[in-house]
mmCIF file of C-alpha atoms and ligand atoms in Angstrom:
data_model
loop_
_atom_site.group_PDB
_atom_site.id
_atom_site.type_symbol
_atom_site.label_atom_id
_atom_site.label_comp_id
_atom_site.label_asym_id
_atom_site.label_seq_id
_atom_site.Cartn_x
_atom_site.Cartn_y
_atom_site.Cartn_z
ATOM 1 C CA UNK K 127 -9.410 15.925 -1.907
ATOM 2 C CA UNK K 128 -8.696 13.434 -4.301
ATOM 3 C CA UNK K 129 -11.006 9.890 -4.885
ATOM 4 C CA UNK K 130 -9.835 7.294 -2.716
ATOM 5 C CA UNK K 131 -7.635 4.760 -3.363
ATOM 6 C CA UNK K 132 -8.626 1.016 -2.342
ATOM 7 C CA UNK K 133 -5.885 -1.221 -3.263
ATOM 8 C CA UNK K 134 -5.601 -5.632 -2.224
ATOM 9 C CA UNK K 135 -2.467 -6.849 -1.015
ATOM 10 C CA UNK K 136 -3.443 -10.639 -1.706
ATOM 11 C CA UNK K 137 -0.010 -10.907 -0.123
ATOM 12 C CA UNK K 138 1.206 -14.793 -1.061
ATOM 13 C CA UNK K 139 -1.720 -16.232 -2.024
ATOM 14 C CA UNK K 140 -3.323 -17.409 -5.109
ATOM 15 C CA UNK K 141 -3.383 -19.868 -8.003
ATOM 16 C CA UNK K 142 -3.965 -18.843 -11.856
ATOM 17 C CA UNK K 143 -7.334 -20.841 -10.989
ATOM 18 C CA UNK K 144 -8.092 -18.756 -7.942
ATOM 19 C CA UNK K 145 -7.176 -15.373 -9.264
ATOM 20 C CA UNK K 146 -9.144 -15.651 -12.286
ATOM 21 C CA UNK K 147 -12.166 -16.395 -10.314
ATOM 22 C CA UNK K 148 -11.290 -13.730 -7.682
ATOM 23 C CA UNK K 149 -10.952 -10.973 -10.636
ATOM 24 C CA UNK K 150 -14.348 -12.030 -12.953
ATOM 25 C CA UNK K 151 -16.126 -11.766 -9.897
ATOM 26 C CA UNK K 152 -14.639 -8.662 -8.990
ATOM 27 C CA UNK K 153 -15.096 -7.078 -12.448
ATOM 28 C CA UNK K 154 -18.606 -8.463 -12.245
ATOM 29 C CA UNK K 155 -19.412 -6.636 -8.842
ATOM 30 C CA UNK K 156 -17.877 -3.353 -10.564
ATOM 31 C CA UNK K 157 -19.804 -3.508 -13.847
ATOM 32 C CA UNK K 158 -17.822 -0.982 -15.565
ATOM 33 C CA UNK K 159 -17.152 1.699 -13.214
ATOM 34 C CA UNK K 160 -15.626 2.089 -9.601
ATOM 35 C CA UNK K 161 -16.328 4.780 -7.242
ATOM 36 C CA UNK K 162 -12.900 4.791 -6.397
ATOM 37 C CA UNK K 163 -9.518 3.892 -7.229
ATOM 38 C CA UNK K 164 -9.242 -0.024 -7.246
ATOM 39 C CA UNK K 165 -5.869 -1.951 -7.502
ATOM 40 C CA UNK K 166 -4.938 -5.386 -6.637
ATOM 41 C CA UNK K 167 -1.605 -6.670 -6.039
ATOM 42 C CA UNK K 168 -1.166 -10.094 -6.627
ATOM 43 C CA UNK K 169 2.495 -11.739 -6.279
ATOM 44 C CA UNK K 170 5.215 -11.019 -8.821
ATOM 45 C CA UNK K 171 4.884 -14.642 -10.370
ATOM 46 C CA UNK K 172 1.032 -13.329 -11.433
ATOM 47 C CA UNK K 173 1.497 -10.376 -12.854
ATOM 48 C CA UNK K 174 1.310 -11.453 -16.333
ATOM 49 C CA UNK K 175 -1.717 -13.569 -15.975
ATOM 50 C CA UNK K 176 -3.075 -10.236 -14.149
ATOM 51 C CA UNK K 177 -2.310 -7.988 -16.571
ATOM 52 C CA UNK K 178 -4.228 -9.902 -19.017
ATOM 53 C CA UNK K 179 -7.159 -10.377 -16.989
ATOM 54 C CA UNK K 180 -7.274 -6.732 -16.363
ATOM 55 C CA UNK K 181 -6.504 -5.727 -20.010
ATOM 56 C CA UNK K 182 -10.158 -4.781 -20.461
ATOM 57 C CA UNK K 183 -10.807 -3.192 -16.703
ATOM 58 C CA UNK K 184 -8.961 0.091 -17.164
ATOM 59 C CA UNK K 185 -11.236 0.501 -13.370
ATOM 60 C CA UNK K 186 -8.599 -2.238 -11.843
ATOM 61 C CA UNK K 187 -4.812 -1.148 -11.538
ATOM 62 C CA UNK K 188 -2.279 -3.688 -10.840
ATOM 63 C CA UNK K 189 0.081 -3.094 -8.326
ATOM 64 C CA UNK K 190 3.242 -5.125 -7.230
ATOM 65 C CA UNK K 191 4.190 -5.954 -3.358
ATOM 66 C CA UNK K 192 7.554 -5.288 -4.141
ATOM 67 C CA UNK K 193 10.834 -4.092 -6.101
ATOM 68 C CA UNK K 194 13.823 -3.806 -6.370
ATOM 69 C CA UNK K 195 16.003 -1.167 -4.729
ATOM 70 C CA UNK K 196 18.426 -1.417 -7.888
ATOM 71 C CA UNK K 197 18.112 -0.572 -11.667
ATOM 72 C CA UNK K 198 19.092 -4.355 -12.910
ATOM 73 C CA UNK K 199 21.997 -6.668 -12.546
ATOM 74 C CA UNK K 200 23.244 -9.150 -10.325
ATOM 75 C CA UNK K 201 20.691 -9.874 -7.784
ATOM 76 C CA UNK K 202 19.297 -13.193 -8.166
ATOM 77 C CA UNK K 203 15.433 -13.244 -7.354
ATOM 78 C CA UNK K 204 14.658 -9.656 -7.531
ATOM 79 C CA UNK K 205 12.431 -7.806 -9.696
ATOM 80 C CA UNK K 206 13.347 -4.127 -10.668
ATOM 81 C CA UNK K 207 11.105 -1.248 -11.830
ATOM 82 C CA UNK K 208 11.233 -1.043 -15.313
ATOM 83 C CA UNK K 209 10.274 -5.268 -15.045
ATOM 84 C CA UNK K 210 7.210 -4.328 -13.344
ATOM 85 C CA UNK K 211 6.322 -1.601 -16.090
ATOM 86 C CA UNK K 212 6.796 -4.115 -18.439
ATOM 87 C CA UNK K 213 3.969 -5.926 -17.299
ATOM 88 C CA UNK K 214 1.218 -2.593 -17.096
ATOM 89 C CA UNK K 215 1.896 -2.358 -13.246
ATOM 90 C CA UNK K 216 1.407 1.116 -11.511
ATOM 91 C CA UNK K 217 1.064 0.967 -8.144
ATOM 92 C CA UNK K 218 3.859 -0.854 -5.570
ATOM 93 C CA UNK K 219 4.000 -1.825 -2.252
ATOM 94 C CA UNK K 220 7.261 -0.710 -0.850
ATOM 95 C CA UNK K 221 7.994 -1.388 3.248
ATOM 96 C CA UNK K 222 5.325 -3.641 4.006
ATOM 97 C CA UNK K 223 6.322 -4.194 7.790
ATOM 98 C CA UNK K 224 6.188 -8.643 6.933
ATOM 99 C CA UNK K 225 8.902 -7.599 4.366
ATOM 100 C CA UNK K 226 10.652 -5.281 6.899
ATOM 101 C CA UNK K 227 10.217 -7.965 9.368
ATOM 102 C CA UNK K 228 10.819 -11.052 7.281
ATOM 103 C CA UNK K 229 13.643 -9.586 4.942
ATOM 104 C CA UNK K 230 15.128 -7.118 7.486
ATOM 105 C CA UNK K 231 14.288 -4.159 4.747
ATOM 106 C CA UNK K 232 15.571 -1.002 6.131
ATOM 107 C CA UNK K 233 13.999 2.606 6.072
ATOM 108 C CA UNK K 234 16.887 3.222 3.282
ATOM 109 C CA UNK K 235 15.916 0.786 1.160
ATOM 110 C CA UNK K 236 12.349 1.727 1.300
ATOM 111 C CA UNK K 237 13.123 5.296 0.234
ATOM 112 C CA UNK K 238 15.812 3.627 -2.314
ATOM 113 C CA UNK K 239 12.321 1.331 -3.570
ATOM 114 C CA UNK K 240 9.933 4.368 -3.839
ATOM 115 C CA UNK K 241 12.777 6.314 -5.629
ATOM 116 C CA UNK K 242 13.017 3.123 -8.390
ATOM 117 C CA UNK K 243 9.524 3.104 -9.041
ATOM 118 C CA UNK K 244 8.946 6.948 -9.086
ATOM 119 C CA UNK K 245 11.477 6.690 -12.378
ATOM 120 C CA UNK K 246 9.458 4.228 -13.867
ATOM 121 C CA UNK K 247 6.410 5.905 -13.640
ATOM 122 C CA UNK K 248 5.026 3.851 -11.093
ATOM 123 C CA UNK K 249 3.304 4.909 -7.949
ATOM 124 C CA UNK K 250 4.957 4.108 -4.492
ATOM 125 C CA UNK K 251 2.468 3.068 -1.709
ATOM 126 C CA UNK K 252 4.734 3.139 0.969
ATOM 127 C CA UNK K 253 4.294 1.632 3.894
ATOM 128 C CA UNK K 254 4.842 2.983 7.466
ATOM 129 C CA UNK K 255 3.617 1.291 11.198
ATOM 130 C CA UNK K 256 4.423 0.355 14.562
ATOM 131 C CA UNK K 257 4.831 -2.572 16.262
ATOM 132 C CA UNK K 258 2.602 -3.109 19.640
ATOM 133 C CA UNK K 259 5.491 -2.948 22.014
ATOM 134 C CA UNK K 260 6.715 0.046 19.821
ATOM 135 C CA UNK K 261 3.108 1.699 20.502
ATOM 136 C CA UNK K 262 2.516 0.688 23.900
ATOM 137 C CA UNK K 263 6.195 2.507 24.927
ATOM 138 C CA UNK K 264 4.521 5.563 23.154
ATOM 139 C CA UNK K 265 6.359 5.400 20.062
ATOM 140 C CA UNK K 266 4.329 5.465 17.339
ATOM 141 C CA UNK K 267 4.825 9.144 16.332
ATOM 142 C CA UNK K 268 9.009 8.198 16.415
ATOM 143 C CA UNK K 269 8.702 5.563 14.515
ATOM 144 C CA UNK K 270 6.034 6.425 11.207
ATOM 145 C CA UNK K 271 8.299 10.016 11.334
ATOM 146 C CA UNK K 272 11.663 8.145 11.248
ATOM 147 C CA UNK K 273 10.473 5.604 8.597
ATOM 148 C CA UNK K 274 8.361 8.393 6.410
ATOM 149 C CA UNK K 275 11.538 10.606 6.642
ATOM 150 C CA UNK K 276 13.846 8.318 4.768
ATOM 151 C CA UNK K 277 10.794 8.162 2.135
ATOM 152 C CA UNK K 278 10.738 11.960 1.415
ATOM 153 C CA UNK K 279 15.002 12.167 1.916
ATOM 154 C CA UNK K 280 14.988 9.687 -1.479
ATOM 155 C CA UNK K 281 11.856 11.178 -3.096
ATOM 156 C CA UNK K 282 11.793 14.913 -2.182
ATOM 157 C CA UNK K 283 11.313 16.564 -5.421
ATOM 158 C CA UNK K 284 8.374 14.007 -6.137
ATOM 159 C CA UNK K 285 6.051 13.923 -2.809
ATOM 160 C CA UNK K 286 2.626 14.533 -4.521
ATOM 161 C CA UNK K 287 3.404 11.468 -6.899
ATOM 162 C CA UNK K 288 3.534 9.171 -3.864
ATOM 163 C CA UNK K 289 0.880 7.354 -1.764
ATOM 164 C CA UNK K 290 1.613 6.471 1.861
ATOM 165 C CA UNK K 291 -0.172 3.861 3.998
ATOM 166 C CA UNK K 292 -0.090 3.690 8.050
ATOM 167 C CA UNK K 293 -0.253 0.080 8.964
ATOM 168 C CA UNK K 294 0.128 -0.340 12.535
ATOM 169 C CA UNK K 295 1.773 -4.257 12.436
ATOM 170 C CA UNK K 296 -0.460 -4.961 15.373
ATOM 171 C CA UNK K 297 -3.516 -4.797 13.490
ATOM 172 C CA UNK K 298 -2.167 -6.305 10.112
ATOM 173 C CA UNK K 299 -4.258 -10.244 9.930
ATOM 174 C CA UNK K 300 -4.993 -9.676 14.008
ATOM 175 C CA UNK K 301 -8.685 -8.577 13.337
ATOM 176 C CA UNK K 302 -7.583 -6.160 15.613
ATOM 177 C CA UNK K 303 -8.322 -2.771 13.769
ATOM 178 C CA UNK K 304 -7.065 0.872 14.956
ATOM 179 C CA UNK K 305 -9.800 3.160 15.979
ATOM 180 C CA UNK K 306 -10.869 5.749 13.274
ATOM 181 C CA UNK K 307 -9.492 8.351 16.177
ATOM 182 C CA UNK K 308 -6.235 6.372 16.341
ATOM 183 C CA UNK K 309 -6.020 6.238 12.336
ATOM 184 C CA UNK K 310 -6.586 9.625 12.013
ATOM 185 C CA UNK K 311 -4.568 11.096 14.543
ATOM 186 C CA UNK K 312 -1.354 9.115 12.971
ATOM 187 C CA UNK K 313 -2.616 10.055 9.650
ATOM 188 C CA UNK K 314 -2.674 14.014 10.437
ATOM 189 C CA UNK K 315 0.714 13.308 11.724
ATOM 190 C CA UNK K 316 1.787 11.873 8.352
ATOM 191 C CA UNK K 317 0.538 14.620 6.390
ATOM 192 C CA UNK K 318 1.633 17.075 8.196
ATOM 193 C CA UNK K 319 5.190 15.706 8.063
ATOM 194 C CA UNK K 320 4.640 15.551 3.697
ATOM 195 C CA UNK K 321 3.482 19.212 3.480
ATOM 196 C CA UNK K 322 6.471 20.418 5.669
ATOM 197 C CA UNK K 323 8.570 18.693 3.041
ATOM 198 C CA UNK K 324 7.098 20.551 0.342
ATOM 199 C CA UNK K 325 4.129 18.369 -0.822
ATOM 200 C CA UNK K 326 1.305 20.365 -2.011
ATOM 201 C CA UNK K 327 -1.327 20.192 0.904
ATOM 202 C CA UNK K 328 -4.164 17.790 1.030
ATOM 203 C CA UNK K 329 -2.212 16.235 -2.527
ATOM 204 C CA UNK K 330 -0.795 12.844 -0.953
ATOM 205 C CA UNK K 331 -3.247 10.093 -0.338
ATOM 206 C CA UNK K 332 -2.772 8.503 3.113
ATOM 207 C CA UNK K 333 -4.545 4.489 3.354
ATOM 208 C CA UNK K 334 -4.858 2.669 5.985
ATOM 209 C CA UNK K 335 -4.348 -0.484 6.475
ATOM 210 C CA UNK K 336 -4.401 -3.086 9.146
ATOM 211 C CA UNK K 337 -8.088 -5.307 9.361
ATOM 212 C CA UNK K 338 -10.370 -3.254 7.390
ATOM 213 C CA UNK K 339 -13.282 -4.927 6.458
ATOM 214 C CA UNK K 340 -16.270 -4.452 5.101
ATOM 215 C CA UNK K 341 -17.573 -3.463 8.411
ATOM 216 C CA UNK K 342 -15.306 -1.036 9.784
ATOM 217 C CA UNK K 343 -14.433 0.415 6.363
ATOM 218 C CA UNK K 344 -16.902 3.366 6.186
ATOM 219 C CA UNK K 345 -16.334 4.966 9.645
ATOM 220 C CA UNK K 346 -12.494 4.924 8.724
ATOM 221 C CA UNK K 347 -12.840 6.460 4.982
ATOM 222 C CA UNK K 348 -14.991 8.684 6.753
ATOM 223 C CA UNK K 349 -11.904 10.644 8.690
ATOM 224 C CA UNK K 350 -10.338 13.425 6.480
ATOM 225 C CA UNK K 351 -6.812 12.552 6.901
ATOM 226 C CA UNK K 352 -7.782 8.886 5.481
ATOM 227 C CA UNK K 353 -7.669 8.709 1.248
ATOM 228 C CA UNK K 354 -8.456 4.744 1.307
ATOM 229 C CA UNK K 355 -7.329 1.496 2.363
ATOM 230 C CA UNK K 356 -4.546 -1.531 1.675
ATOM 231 C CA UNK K 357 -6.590 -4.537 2.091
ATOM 232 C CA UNK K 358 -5.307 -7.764 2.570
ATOM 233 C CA UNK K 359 -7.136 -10.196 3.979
ATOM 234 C CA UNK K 360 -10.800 -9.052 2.747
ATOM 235 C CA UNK K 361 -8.966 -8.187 -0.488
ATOM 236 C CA UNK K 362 -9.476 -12.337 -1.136
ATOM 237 C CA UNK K 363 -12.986 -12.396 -1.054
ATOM 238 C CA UNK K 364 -14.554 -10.340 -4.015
ATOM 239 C CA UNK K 365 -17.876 -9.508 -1.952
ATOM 240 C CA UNK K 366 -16.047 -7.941 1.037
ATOM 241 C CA UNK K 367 -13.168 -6.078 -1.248
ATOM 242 C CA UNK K 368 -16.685 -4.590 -3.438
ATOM 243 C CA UNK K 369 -17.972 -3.797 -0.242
ATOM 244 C CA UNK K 370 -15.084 -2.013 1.191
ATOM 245 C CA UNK K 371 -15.288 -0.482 -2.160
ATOM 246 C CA UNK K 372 -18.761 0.836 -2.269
ATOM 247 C CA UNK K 373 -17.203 2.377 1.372
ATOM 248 C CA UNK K 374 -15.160 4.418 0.013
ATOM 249 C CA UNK K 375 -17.394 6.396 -2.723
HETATM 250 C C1 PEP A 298 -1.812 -5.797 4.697
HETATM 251 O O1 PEP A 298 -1.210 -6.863 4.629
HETATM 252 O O2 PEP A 298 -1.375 -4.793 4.109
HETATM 253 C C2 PEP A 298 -3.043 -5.768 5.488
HETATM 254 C C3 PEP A 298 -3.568 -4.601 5.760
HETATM 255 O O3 PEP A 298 -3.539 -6.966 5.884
HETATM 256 P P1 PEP A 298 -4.968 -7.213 6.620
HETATM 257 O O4 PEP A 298 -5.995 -6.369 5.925
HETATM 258 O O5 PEP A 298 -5.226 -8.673 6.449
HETATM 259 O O6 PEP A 298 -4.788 -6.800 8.030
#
């Protein structure tokens, strides 16, 4: 199994004052090396200022919350793939459920999103979760299927170069984290779905994400269907994203 992965969604949030004290003290927990994969994801207006910061922490990636489902053109406000390469990004956040919520992204464009980045040599971290009423009427398994399917339908050829992350949107900034039993069992679910695609087995890390904390970090890293975490809230506090860190070793 490959290391974990343990990237921040710091989501909209952040000044250039507040990042650069959120990253020295970061790269001051790390000292050098991480025991994992680390990424943070500030917003698109930061990734300059982030890529600078991190030009001497090859042990931080920077990652993007979100791109473009087109090449480049006409569409006023949006940020393609080869735009984020520009800028030393290689990780993104595609179908994060407040963008699928608050932008009305469809599983399509998801899978159209992972495909951009994927041929800009950027890693996908694609989102997939169910809402409370969704799990409550026993529909989890429908929906992370239906919404990975679209995923693999746009990026079949190229499954091991993705990352997925099950976020049920009931525990995303409720405090109200899934069980390591209820992570997992989604999670097997997920990976069991990749590999009958065609991805190699055990190749595609699976985070999870949804209130992880430093707290309840290591007993969910510790299931074998779980390859690390999206963090968002704790990702704004250096002390509890190092600690979630350490978690995952
Ligand atoms: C997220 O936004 O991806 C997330 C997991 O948020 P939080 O950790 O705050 O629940």
């Amino acid at each position: 199994m490959s290391r974990k992965l343990i990237a921040g969604n710091w989501k909209m949030n952040g000044s250039l004052a507040a990042n650069q004290a959120l990253v020295r003290e970061l790269l001051a927990g790390l000292g050098g090396t991480a025991p994992c994969d680390v990424a943070v994801c500030p917003p698109a207006a930061y990734l300059a200022q982030l890529q600078s910061l991190l030009a001497a922490a090859p042990t931080v990636a920077l990652g993007a919350q979100d791109v473009s489902e087109h090449v480049g053109g006409a569409y006023t406000g949006n940020v393609s793939a080869a735009m984020l390469r520009d800028f030393g990004v290689r990780y993104g956040i595609v179908g994060h459920s407040e963008r699928r919520q608050y932008q009305h992204e469809s599983d399509i464009q998801v899978g159209r999103k992972a495909e951009r980045l994927l041929e800009a040599g950027i890693t996908p971290i694609v989102c997939v979760g169910e809402t409370l009423v969704e799990r409550e009427q026993g529909l989890t398994e429908f929906v992370v299927t239906r919404q990975l399917a679209a995923a693999i339908h746009f990026n079949r050829a190229r499954l091991d170069d993705i990352v997925v992350a099950y976020e049920p949107v009931w525990a995303i900034g409720t405090g109200q984290t899934a069980t390591p039993e209820q992570a997992q069992q989604v999670h097997a679910l997920l990976r069991a779905q990749l590999e009958a695609a065609g991805a190699a087995p055990g190749s595609v890390r699976i985070l999870y994400g949804g209130s992880m904390n430093a707290g309840n970090a290591a007993a969910l890293l510790a299931e074998p269907d779980i390859g690390g975490g999206l963090i968002g809230g704790a990702a704004l506090k250096a002390a509890d994203f190092l600690k979630i860190i350490e978690a995952a070793a």
